[in-house]
Tab-separated table of C-alpha atoms in Angstrom:
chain	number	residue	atom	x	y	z
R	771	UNK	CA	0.000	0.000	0.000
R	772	UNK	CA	1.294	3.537	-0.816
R	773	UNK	CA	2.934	5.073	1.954
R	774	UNK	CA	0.921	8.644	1.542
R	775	UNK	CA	-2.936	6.745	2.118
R	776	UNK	CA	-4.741	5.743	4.693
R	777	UNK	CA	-5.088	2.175	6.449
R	778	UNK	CA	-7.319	0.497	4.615
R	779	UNK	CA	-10.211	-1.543	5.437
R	780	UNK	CA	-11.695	-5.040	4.435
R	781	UNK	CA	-15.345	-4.908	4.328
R	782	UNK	CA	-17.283	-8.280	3.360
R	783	UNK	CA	-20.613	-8.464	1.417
R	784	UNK	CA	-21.321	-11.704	2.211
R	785	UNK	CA	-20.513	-14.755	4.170
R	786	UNK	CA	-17.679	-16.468	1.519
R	787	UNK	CA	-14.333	-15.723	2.486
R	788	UNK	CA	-14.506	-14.304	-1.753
R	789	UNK	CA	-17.051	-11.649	-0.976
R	790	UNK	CA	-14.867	-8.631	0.420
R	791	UNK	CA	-13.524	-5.904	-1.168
R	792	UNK	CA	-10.168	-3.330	0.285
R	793	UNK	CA	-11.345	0.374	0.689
R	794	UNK	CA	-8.981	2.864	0.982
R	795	UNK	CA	-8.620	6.164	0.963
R	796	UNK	CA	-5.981	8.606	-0.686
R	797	UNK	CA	-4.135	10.733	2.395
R	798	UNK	CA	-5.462	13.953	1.625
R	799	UNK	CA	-9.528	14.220	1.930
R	800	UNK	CA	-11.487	14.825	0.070
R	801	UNK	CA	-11.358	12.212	-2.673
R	802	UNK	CA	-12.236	13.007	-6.635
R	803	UNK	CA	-14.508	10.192	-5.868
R	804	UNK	CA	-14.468	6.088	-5.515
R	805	UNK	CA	-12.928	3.552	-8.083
R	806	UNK	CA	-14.620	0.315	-7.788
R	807	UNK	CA	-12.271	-2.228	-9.474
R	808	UNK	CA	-13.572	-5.551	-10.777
R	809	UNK	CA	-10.583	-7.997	-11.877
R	810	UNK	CA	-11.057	-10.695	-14.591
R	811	UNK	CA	-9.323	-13.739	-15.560
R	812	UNK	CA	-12.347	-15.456	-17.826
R	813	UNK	CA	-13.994	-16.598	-14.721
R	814	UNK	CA	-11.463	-19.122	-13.000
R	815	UNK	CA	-10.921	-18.892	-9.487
R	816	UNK	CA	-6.675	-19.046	-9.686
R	817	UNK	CA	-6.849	-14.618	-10.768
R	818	UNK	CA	-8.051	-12.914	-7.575
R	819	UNK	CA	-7.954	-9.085	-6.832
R	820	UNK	CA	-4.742	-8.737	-6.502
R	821	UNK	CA	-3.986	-8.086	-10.732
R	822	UNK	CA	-5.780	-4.721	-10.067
R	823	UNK	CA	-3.366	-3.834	-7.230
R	824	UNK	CA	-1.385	-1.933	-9.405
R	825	UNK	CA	-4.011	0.075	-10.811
R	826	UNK	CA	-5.459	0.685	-7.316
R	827	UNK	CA	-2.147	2.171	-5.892
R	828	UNK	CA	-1.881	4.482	-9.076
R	829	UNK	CA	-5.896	5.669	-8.257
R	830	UNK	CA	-5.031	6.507	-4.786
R	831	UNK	CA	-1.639	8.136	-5.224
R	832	UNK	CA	-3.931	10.321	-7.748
R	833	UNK	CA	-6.486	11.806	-5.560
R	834	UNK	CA	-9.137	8.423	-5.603
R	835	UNK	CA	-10.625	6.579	-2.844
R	836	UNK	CA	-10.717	2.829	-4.683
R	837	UNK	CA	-12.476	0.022	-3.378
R	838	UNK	CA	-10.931	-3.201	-4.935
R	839	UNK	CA	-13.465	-6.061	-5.584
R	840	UNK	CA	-13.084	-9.929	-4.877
R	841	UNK	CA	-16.036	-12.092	-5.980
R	842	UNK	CA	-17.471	-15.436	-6.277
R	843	UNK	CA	-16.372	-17.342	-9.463
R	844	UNK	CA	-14.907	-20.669	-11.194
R	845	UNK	CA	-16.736	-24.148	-10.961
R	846	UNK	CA	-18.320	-23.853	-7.096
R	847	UNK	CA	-20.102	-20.853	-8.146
R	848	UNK	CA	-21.982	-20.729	-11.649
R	849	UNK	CA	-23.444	-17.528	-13.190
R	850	UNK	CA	-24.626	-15.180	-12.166
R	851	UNK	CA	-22.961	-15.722	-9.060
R	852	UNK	CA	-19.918	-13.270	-10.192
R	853	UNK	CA	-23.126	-11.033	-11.194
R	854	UNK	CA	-24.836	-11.171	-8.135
R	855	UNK	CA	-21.876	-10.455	-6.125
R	856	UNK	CA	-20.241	-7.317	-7.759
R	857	UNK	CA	-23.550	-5.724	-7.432
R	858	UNK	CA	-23.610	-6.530	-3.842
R	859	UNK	CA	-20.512	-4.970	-3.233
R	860	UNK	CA	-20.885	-1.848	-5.317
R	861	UNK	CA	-24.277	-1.197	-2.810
R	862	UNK	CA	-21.724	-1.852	0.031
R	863	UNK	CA	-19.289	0.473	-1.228
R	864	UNK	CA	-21.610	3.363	-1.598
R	865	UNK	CA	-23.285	3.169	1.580
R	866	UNK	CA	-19.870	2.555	3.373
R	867	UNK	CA	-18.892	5.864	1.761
R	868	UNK	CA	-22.106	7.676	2.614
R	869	UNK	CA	-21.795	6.460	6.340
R	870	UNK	CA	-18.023	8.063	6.073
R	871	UNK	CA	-19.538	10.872	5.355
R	872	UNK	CA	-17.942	10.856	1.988
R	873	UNK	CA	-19.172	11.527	-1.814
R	874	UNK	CA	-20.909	8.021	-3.302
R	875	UNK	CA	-19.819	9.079	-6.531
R	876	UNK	CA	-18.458	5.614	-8.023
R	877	UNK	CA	-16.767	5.018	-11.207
R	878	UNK	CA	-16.731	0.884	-11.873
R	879	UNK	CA	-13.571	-0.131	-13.751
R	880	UNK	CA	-13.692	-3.516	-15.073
R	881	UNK	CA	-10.590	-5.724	-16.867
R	882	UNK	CA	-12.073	-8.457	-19.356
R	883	UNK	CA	-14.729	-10.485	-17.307
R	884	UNK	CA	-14.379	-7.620	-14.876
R	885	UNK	CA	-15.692	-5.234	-18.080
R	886	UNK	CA	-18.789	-8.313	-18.219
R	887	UNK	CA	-19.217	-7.766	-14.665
R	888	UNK	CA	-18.747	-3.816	-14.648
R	889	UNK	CA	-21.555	-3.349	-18.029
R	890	UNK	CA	-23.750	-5.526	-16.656
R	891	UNK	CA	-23.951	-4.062	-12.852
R	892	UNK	CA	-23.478	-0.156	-14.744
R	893	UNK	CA	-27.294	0.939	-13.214
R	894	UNK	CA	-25.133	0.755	-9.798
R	895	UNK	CA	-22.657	3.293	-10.667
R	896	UNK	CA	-22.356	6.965	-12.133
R	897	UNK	CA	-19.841	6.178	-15.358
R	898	UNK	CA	-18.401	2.346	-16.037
R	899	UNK	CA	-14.944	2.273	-17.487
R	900	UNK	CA	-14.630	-1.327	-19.735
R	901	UNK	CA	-10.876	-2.356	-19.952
R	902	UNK	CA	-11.127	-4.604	-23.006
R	903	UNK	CA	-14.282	-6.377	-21.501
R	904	UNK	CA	-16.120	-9.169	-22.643
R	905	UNK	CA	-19.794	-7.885	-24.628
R	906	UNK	CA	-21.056	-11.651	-25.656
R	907	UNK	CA	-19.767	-14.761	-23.766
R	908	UNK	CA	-21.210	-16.800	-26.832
R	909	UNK	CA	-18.596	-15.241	-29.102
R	910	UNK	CA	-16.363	-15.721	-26.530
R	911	UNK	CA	-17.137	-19.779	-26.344
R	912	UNK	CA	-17.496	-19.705	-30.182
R	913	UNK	CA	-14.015	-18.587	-31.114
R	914	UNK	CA	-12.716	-20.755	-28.062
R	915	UNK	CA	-11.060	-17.554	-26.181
R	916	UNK	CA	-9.061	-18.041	-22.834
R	917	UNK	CA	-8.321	-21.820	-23.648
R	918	UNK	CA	-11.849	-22.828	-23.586
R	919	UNK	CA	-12.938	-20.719	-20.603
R	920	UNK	CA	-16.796	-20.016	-21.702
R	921	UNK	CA	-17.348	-23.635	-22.276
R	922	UNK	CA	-15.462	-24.661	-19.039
R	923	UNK	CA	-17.330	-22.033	-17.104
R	924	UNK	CA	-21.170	-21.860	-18.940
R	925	UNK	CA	-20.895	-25.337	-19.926
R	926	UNK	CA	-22.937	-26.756	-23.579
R	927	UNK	CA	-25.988	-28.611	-24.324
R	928	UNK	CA	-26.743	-30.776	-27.202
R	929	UNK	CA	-29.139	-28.525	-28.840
R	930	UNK	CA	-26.302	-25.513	-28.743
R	931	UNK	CA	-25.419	-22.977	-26.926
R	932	UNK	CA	-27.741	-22.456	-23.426
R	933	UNK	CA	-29.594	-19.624	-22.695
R	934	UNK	CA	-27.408	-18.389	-20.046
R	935	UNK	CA	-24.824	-17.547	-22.782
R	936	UNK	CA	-27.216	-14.825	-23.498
R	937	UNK	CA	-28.185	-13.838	-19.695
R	938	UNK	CA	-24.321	-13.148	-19.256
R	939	UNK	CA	-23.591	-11.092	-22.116
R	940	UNK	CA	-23.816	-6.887	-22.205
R	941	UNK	CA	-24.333	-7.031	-25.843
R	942	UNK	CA	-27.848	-8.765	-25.057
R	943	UNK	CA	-28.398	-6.134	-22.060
R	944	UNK	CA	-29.670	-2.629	-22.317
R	945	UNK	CA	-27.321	-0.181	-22.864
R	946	UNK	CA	-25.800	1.529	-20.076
R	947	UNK	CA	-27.729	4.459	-18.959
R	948	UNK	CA	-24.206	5.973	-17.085
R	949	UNK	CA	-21.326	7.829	-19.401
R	950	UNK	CA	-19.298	4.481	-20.339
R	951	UNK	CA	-15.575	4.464	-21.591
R	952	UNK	CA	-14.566	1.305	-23.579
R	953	UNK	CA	-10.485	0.910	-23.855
R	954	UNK	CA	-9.364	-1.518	-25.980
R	955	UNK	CA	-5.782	-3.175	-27.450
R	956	UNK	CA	-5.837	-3.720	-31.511
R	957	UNK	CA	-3.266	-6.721	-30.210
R	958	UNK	CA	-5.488	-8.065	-27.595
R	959	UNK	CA	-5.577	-11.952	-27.928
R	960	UNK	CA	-7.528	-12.627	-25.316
R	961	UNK	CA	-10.876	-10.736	-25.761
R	962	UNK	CA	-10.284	-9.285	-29.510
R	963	UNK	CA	-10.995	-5.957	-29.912
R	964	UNK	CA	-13.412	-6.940	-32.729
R	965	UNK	CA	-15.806	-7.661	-29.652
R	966	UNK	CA	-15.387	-4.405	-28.982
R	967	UNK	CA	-16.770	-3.396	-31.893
R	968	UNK	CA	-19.380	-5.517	-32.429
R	969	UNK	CA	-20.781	-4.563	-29.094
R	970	UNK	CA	-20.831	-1.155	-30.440
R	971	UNK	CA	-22.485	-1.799	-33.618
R	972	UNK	CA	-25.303	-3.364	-31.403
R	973	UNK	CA	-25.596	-0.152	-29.768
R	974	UNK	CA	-27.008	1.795	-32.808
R	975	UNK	CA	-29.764	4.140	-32.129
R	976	UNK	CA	-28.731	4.588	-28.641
R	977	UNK	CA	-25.636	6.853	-27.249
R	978	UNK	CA	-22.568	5.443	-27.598
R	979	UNK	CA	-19.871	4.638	-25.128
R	980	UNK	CA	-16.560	6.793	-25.849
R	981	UNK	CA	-13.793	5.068	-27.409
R	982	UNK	CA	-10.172	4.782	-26.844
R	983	UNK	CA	-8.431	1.960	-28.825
R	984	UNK	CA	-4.604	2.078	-29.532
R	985	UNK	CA	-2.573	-0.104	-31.912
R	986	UNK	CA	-0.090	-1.082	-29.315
R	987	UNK	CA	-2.125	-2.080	-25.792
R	988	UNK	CA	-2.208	-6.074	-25.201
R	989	UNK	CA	-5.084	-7.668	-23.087
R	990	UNK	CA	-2.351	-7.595	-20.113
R	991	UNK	CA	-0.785	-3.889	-20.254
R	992	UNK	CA	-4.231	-2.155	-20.139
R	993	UNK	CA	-4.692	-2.794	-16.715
R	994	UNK	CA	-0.851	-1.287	-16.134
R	995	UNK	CA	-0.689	1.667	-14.937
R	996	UNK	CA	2.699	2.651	-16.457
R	997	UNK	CA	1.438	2.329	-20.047
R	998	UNK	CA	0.615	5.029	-22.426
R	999	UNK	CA	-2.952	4.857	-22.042
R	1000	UNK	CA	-3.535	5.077	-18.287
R	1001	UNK	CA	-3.367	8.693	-18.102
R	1002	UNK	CA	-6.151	9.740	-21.007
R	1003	UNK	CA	-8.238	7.412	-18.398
R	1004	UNK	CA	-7.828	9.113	-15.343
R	1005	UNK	CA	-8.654	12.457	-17.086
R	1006	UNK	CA	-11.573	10.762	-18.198
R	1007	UNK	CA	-12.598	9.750	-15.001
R	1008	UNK	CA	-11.981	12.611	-13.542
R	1009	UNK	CA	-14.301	15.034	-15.807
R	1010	UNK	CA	-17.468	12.782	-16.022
R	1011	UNK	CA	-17.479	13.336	-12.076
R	1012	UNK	CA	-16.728	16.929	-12.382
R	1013	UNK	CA	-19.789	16.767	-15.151
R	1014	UNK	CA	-21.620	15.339	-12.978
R	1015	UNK	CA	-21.385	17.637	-9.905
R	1016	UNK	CA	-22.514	20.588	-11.854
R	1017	UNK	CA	-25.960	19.143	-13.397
């Protein structure tokens, strides 16, 4: 933890040793608001929290109270267990904050599965940052991505793909109703950034997310906060709450 914030605090949503989340504080109040992080790692239980650590240490060395998500997920816990969870803890986050006596304004940054996670929960937040998030598990099962992950995760039937497939995919959702930033790698292997776009091309006739796609981002470096990116980001982040404050 970065020697200029507070102590910070584990607060659990729920009974599973999973369901927690680390809030901290940067050392000078007040905040420019609350990052609410949401990891991936397609699902499996082996990535935890700790990938966005980085990321969270950047946030609060920049002004940002952060609240750093662990949830339910791998075989144990099917969908929309992961769902159900980072919805849980977003409410837990906000009214933690409110009981501080501190804003609730909430960005939700999500990385891959966290982007799933961070789209589909977006009604809980004020603006949803998607770090080269999944937008349609069945493309994601269909093209075989992350070593088989959908299918190990969703599962098949004979007659196709299940229903659920659908349930767990933004790009069958509503659009978010919260300013939404979509980052994306034009090398990303993992979760193409032709999801991306397809996601986007399902969005027509509503408002679209803003963009921010560069040639040379892998699925692994956008959550780093030392690459080139990270800073057009945090300005981003940083004006939709300062949009937001004077509506």
């Amino acid at each position: 933890m970065p020697q200029n914030t507070q102590e910070s605090e584990l607060l659990k949503y729920g009974d599973h040793p999973d369901q927690h989340f680390i809030l901290a504080h940067p050392f000078k109040l007040p905040s420019l608001g609350t990052a609410i992080l949401v990891h991936g790692g397609y699902w499996r239980q082996r990535i935890t929290a700790s990938v966005m650590q980085p990321m969270a240490d950047d946030l609060l060395r920049s002004g940002w109270s952060v609240a750093n998500v662990e949830y339910r997920r791998g075989p144990d816990h099917p969908w929309p267990t992961p769902s159900f969870d980072v919805a849980a803890a977003i409410q837990l986050v906000r009214s933690t904050l409110r009981h501080q006596g501190q804003s609730e304004a909430a960005i939700l940054i999500g990385h891959s599965v966290g982007g799933q996670l961070a789209l589909l929960n977006s009604n809980f937040a004020d603006a949803v940052v998607g770090l080269a998030p999944v937008t349609d598990a069945s493309k994601v099962h269909a093209e075989s991505l992350g070593d088989g992950a959908a299918m190990e995760y969703f599962g098949d039937s004979p007659a196709g793909i299940p229903a659920i497939y659908h349930d767990a995919s933004p790009i069958q959702a509503p659009p978010p109703s919260v300013p939404t930033l979509l980052v994306h790698g034009f090398n990303d292997d993992r979760v193409p950034l032709e999801h991306t776009r397809g996601y986007l091309d399902s969005l027509a006739g509503h408002a679209l997310p803003e963009q921010m796609f560069y040639r040379l981002l892998d699925h692994f470096e956008i959550i780093d906060p030392k690459q080139h990116h990270w800073q057009a980001v945090r300005t981003w982040m940083q004006q939709v709450l300062a949009d937001a404050r004077t509506e």
